[in-house]
Coordinates of C-alpha atoms and ligand atoms in Angstrom, one line a residue:
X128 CA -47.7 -5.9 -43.8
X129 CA -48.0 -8.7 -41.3
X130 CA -43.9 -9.3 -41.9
X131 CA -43.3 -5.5 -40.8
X132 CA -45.8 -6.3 -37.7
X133 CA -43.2 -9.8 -37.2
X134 CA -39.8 -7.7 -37.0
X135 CA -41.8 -5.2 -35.0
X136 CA -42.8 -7.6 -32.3
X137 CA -40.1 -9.7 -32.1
X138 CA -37.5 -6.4 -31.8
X139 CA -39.8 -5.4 -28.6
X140 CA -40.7 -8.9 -27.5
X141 CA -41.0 -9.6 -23.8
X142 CA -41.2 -7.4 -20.9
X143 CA -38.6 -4.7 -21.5
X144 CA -38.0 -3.9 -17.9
X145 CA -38.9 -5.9 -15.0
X146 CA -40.1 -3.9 -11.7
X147 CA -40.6 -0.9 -13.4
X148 CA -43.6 1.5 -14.9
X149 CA -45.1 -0.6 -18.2
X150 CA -45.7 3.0 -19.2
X151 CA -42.4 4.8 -19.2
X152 CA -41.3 6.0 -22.6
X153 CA -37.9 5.4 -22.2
X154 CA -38.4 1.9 -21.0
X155 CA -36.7 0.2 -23.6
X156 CA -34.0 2.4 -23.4
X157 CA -33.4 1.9 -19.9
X158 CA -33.6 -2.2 -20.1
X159 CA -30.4 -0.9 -23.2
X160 CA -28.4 0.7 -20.3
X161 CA -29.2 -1.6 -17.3
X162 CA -27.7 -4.5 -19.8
X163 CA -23.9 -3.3 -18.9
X164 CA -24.7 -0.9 -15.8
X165 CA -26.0 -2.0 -12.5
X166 CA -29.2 -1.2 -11.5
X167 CA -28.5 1.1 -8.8
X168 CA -25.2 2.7 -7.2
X169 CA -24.3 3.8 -3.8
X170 CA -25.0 7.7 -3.9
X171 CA -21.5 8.8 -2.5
X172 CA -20.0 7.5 -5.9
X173 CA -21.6 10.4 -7.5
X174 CA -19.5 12.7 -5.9
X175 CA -17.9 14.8 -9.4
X176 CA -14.7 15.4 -6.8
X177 CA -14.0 11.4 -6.4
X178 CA -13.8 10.6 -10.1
X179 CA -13.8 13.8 -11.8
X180 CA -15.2 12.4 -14.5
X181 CA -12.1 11.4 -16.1
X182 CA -12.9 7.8 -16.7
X183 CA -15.4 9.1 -18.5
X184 CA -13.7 11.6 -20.2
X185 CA -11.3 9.4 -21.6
X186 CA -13.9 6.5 -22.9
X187 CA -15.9 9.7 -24.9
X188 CA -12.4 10.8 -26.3
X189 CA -11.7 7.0 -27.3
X190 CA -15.0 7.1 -29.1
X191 CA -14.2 10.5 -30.9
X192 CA -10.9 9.6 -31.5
X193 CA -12.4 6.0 -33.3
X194 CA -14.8 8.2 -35.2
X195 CA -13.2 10.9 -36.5
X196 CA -9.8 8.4 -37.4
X197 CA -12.2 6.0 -39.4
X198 CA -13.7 9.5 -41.7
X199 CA -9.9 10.2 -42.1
X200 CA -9.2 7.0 -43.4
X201 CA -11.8 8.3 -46.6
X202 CA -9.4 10.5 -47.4
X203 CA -5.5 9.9 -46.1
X204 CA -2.8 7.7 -48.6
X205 CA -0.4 6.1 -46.3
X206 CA 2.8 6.6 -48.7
X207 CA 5.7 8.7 -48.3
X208 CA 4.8 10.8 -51.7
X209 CA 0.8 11.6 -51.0
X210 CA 0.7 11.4 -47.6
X211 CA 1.9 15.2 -46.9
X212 CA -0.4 16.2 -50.0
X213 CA -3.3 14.4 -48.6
X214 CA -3.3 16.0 -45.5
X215 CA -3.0 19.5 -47.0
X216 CA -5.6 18.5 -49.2
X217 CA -8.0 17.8 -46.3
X218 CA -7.6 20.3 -44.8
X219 CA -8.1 23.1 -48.0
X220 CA -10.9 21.3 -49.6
X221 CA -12.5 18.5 -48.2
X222 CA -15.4 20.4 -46.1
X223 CA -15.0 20.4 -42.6
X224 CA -11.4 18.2 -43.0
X225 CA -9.9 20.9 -41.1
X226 CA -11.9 20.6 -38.0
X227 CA -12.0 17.2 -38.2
X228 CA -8.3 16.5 -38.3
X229 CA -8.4 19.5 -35.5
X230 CA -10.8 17.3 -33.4
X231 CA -8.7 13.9 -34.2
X232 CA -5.0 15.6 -33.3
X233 CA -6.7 17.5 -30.1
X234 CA -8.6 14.2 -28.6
X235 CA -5.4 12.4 -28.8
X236 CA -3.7 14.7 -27.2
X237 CA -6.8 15.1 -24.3
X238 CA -7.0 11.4 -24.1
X239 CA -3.5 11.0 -22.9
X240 CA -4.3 13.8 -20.3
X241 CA -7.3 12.9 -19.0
X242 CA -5.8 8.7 -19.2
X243 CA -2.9 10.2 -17.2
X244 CA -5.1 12.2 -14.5
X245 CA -6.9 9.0 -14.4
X246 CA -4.2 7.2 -13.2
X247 CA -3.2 10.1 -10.4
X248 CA -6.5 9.8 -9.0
X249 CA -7.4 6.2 -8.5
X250 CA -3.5 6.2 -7.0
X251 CA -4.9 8.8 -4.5
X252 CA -8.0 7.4 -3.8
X253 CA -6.3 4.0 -2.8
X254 CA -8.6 2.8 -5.7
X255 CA -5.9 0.5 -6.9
X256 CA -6.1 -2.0 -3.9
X257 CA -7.8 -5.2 -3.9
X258 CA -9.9 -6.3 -5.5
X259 CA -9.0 -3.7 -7.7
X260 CA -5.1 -4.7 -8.0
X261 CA -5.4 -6.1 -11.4
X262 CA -7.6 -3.4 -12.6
X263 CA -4.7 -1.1 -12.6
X264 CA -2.4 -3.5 -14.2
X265 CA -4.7 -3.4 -17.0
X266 CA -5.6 0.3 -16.9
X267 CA -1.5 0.8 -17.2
X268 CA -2.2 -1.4 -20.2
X269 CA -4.6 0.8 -21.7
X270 CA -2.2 4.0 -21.4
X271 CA 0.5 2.3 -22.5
X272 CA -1.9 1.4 -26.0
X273 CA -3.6 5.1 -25.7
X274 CA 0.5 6.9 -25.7
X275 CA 1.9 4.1 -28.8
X276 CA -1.5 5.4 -30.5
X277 CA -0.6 8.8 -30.4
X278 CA 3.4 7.9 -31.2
X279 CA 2.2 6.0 -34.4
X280 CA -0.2 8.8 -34.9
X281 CA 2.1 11.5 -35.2
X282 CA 4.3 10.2 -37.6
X283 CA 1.6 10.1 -40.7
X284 CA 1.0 13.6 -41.8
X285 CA 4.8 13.0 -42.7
X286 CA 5.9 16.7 -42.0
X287 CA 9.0 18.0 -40.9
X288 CA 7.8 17.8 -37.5
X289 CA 6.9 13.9 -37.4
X290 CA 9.3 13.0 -39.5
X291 CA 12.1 14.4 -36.8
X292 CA 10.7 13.4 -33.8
X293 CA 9.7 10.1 -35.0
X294 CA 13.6 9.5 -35.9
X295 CA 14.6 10.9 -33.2
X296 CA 12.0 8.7 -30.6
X297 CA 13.1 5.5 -32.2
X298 CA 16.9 6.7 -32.3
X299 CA 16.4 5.7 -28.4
X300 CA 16.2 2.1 -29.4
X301 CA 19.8 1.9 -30.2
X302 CA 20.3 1.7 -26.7
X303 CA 18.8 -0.8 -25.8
X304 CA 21.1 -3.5 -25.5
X305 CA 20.8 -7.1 -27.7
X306 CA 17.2 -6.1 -29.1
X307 CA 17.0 -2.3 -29.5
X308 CA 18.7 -2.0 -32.9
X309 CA 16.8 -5.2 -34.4
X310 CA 13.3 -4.2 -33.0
X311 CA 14.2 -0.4 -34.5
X312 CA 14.4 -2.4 -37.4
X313 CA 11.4 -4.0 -37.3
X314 CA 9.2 -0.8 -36.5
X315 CA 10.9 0.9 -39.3
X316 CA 10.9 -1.6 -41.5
X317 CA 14.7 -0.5 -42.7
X318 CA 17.2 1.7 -40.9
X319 CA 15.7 4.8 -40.8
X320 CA 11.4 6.3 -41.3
X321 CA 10.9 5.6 -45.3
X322 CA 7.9 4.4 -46.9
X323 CA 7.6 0.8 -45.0
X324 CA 7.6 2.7 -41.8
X325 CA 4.8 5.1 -43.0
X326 CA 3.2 1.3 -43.7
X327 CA 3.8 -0.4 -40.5
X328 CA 2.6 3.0 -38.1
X329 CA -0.5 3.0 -40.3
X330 CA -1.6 -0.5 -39.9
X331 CA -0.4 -0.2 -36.3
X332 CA -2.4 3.2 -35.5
X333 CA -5.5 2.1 -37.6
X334 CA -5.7 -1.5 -36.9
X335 CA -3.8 -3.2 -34.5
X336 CA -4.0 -0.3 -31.3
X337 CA -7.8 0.2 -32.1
X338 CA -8.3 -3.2 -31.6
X339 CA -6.7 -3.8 -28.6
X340 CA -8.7 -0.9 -27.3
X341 CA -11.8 -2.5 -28.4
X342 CA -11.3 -5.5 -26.3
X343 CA -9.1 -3.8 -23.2
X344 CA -11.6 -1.5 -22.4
X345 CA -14.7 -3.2 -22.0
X346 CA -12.4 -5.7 -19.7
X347 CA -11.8 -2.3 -17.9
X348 CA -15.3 -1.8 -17.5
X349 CA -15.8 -5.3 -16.2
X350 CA -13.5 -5.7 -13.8
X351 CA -14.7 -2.0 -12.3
X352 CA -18.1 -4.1 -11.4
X353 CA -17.0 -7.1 -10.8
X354 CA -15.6 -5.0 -7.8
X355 CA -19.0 -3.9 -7.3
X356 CA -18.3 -0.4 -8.6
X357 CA -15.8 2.4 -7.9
X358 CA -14.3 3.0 -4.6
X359 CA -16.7 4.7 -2.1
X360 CA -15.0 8.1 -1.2
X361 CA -14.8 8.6 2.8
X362 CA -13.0 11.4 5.0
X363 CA -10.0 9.9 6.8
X364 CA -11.0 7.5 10.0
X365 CA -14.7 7.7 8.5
X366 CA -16.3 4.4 8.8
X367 CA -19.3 3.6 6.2
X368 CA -22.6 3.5 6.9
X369 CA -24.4 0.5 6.5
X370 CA -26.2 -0.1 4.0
X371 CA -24.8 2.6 2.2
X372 CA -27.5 4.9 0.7
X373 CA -28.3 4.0 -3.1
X374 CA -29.2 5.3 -6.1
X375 CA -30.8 4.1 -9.5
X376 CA -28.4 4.1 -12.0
X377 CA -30.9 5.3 -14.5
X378 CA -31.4 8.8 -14.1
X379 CA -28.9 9.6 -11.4
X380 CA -26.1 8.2 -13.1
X381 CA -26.6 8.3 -16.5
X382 CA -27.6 11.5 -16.5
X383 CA -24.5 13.1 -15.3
X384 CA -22.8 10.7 -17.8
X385 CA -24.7 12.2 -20.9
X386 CA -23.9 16.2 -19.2
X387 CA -19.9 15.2 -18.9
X388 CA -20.8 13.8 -22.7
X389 CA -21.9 17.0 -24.1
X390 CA -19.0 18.7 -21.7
X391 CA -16.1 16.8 -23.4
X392 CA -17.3 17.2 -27.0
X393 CA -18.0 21.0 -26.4
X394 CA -14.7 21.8 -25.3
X395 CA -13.5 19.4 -28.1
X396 CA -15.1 21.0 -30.6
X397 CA -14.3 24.8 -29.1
X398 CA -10.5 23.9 -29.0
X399 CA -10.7 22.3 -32.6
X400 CA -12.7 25.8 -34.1
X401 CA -9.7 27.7 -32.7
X402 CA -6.5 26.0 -33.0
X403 CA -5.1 24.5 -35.7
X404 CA -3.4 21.1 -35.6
X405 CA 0.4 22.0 -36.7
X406 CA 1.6 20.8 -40.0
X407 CA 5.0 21.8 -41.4
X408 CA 6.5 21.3 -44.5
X409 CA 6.9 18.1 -46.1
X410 CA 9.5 15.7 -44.5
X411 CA 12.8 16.4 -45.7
X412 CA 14.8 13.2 -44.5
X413 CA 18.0 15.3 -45.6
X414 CA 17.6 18.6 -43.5
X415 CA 16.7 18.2 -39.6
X416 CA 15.3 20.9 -37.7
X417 CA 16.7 22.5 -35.1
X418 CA 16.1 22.0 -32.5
X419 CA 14.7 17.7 -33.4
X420 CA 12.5 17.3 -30.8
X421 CA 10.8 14.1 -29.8
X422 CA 6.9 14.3 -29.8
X423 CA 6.2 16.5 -26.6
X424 CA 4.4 13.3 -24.2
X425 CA 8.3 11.9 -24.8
X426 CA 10.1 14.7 -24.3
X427 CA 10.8 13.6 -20.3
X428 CA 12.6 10.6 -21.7
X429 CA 14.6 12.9 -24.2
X430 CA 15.4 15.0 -21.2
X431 CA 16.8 12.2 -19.1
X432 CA 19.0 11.3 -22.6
X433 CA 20.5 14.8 -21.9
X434 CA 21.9 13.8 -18.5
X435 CA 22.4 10.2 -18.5
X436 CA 23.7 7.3 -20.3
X437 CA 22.0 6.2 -23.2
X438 CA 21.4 2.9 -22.0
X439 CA 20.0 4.0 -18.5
X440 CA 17.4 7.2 -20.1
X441 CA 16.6 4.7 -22.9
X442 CA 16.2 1.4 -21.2
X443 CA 17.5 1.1 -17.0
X444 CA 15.1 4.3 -16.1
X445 CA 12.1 3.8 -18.1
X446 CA 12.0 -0.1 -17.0
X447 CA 12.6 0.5 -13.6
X448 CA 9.8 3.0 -13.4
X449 CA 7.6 0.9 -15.0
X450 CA 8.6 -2.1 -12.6
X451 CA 7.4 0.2 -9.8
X452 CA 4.6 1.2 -11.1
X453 CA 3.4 -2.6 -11.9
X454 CA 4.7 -3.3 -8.1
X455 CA 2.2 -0.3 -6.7
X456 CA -1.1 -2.4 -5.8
X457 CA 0.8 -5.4 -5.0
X458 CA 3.1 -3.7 -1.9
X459 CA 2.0 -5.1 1.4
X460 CA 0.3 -2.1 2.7
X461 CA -0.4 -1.2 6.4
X462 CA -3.2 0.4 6.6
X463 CA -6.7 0.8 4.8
X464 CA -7.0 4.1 2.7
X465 CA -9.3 3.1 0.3
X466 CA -11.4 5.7 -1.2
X467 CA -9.9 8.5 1.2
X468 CA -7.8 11.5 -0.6
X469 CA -4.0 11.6 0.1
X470 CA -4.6 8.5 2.4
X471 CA -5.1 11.3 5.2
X472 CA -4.5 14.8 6.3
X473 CA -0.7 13.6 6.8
X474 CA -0.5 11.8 3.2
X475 CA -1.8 15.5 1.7
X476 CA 0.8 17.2 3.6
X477 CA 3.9 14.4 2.7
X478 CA 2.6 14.6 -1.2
X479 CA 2.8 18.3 -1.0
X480 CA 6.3 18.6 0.1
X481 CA 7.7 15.4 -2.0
X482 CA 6.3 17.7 -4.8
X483 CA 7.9 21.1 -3.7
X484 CA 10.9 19.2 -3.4
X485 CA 10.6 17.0 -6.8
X486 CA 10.3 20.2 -8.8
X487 CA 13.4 22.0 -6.6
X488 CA 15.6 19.3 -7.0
X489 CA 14.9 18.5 -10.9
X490 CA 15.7 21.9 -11.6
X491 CA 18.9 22.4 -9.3
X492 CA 20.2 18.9 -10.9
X493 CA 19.7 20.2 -14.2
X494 CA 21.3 23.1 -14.2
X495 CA 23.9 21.8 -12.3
X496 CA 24.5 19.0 -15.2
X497 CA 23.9 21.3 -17.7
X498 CA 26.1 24.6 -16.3
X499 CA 28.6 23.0 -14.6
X500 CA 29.1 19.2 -14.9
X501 CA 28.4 19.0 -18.6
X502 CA 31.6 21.4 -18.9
X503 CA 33.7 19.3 -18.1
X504 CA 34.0 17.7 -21.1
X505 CA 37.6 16.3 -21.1
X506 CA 36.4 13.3 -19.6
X507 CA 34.3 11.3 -21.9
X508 CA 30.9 10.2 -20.1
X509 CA 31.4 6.7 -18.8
X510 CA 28.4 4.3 -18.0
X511 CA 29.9 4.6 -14.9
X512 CA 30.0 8.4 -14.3
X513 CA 26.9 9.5 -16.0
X514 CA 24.9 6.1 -15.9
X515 CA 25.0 3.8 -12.8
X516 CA 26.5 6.7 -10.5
X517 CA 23.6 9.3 -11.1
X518 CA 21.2 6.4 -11.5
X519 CA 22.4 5.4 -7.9
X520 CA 22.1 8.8 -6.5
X521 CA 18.6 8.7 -7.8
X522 CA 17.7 5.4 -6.2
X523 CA 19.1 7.1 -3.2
X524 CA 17.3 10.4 -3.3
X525 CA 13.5 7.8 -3.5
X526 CA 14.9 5.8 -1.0
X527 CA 15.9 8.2 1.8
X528 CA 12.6 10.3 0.9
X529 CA 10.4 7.3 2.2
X530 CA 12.6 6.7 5.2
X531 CA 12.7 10.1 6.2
X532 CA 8.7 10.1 6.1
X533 CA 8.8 6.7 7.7
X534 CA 11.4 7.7 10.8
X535 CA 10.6 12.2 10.9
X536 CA 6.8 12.3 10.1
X537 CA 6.1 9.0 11.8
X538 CA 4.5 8.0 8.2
X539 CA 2.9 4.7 7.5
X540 CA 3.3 2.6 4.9
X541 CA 0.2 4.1 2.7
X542 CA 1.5 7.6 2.7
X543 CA 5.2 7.3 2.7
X544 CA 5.1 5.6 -0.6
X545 CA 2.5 7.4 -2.0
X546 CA 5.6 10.3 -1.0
X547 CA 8.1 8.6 -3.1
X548 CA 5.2 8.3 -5.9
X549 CA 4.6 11.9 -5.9
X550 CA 8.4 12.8 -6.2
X551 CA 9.0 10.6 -8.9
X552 CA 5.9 11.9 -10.6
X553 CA 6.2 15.5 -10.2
X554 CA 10.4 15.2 -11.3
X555 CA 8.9 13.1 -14.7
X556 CA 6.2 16.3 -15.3
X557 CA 9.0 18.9 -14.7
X558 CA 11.6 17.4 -17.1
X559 CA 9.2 17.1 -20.1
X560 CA 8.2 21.0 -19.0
X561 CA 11.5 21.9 -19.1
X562 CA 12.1 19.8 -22.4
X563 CA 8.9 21.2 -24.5
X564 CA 9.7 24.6 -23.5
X565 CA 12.7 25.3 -21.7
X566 CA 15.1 23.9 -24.8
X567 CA 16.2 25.9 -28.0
X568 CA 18.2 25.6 -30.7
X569 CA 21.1 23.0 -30.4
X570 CA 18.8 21.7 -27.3
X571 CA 20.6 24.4 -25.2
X572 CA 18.4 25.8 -22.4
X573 CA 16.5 29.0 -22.6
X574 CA 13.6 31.0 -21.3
X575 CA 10.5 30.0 -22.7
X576 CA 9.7 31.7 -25.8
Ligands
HEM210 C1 -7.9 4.7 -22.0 C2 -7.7 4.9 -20.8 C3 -8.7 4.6 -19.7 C4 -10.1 4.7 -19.7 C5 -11.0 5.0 -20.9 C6 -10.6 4.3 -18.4 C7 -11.9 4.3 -18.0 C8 -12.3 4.1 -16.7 C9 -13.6 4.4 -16.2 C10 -14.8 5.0 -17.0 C11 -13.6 4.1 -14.8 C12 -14.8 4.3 -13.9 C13 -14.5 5.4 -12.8 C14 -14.0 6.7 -13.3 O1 -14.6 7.3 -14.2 O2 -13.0 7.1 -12.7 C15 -12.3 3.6 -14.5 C16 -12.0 3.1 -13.3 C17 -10.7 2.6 -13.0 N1 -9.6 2.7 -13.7 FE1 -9.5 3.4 -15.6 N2 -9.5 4.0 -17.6 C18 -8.3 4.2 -18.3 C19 -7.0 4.1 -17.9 C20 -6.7 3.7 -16.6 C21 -5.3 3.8 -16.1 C22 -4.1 4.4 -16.8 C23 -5.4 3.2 -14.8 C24 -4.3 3.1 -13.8 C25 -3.1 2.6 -14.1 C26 -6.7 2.9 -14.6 C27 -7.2 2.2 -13.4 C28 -8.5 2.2 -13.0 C29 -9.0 1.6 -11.8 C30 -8.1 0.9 -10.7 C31 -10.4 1.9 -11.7 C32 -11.3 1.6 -10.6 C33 -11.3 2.9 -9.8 C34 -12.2 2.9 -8.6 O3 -12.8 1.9 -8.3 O4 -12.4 4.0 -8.1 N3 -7.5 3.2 -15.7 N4 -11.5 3.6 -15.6

């Protein structure tokens, strides 16, 4: 008896919680929380319409996503000949394998939203200037882990489907000059998906990308307070009152925390009861569907491939747009935003029209290229005619954009590239619309349907 009286006392030794009621219940539990949380925040962080709760959204899909992948490990086989059957098998008679696989496949794809919407607003909240610079960089880390999770993901039911659009994804590394065809190589572990490929995105998906996670994330979280918190929201020209009006963390906080919880795994769960994650027949390496479509979070790349040269939609574009987005916190700015939507009532406006226009001029382009230009098909496509010449015009298009807000709308800094941003953002969303649902058979274009 006296040992179960030890482990009792020394698991609640000491005083659980300084400067607080000796009598609260849920005294231990708060001293848990106030371990990796401040003790109180300034009130105006609250706000649901600065974060939207999509940091938090994506942490409780992370958690869901480790969860339900580590239950499907009890019953998946990573090889080319069970792992069709063991997915079917899951979901016919393992109880509840349906809804679970349902719950895994739909997070995944909900993670990669809500990581994405992330990103758009910490850009327009200026949240991503010092001494939150580096934060971003490491927040693009985490997406770029969260969208290879879901690539390797797809692949494993080894369906029709993922066996297609993995083949037809890593097709794109041919491209890339020197490395691609050796790194394809690697990944696939032989010159086309087989059964060391199935090997390599399992251990990849299941080990390597969770663990990365697992120690990004909680970096994430550290650098968000070692910049004492998120970024106070503010109108435009609103100075901040000092001292700011705070909050204890514990309720105020947490307790919206634990509602957005119970949000996220309720819609989650609704979406999962009613939808069914797709599985095809089993992958056929000899017989490709038409049309072979890459997975859909891809499909803006696979549209670019449709216009330009290989080498500049598989490697020049996507580097280049990474390069900018790497170069976004560190670009001498002119003016202080931080914490204000749009930068101001002008930014809002600019973002607007770059957006009209990004979604006018994607489409006109691509009908163009696809109607007219693509006709012409005498001349055979030259890196110079439909890489660097296009890939120019491009440059150009981002370039006189931001002048045009700079010298016509008297733009600053802030707000004209936040302009450019939005264009390049909203053309990036309308090509993988028009990919996932604009593109039939023979990838020819169509109305949706
Ligand atoms: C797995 C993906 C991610 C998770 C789970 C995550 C989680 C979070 C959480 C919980 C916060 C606290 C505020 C909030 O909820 O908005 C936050 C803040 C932040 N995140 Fe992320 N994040 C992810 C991806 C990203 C990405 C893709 C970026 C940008 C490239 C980013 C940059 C930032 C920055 C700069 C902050 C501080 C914002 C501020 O001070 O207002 N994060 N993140």
């Amino acid at each position: 008896m006296k040992i179960f009286q030890s482990v009792r006392s020394s698991i609640r030794s000491g005083s659980p919680y300084a400067n607080n009621d000796p009598d609260d219940p849920r005294k231990y539990l708060k001293n848990f929380l106030l371990h990796f949380r401040p003790t109180a925040v300034p009130e105006r962080t609250l706000r649901f319409t600065l974060t939207w709760a999509l940091g938090l959204a994506s942490t409780v899909l992370l958690v869901l996503l480790m969860l339900s992948g580590l239950l499907l490990k009890f019953v998946y086989e990573p090889t080319p000949v069970y792992a069709y059957e063991s997915i079917v098998h899951l979901g016919a008679e393992v109880p509840f394998g349906q809804l679970l696989r349902n719950m895994h496949r739909w997070s995944g794809y909900a993670l990669l939203m809500t990581a994405f919407l992330h990103l758009l607003r910490v850009f327009y909240t200026s949240a991503f200037h010092a001494p939150r610079q580096f934060n971003w960089i490491v927040g693009l880390g985490l997406f770029s882990v969260v969208a290879l999770s879901n690539f390797t993901g797809y692949l494993l039911p080894w369906d029709q489907i993922s066996y297609w659009a993995i083949t037809i994804s890593t097709s794109m590394l041919d491209y890339v000059p020197w490395v691609g065809t050796t790194v394809k190589a690697w990944i696939l572990g032989g010159p086309e998906p087989g059964p060391a490929t199935l090997m390599n995105f399992y251990a990849i998906h299941t080990a390597i990308l969770p663990i990365m996670l697992l120690f990004a994330l909680p970096f994430h979280f550290w650098r968000i307070r070692k910049a004492n918190g998120v970024v106070i929201p503010r109108a435009p020209e609103e100075e901040l009152p000092t001292p700011l009006p705070m909050v204890n963390t514990v309720p105020h906080l947490v307790s919206r925390e634990v509602a957005m919880t119970f949000v996220v795994l309720a819609i989650i769960l609704g979406v999962s009861m009613l939808f069914n994650a797709p599985l095809a027949e089993q992958a056929n390496p000899g017989m490709s569907p038409n049309p072979t479509k890459a997975p859909w979070y891809f499909m803006g790349i696979q549209e670019i491939l449709m216009h330009f040269h290989p080498l500049f939609a598989a490697l020049i574009i996507p580097a280049t747009l990474a390069a900018g987005l790497l170069y976004i916190p560190y670009i001498n700015y002119d003016a202080n935003t931080q914490g204000v939507w749009f930068c101001s009532e002008k930014g809002r406006r600019l973002a607007l029209v770059a957006a009209i226009a990004a979604i006018v001029l994607t489409v006109a382009l691509v009908l163009l290229d696809d109607l007219l230009l693509s006709a012409n098909t005498a001349t055979p496509p030259t890196i110079i005619r439909n890489g660097l010449l296009p890939f120019l015009s491009m440059l150009a298009i981002g370039g006189g954009f931001y002048a045009l807000a700079k010298k016509v709308f008297a733009a600053n800094k802030n707000e004209a590239v936040q302009a450019v941003f939005t264009l390049v953002m909203v053309a990036f969303i309308t090509l993988t619309v028009i990919g996932i649902w604009f593109r039939g058979a023979g990838m020819q274009l169509m109305w949706a349907g």
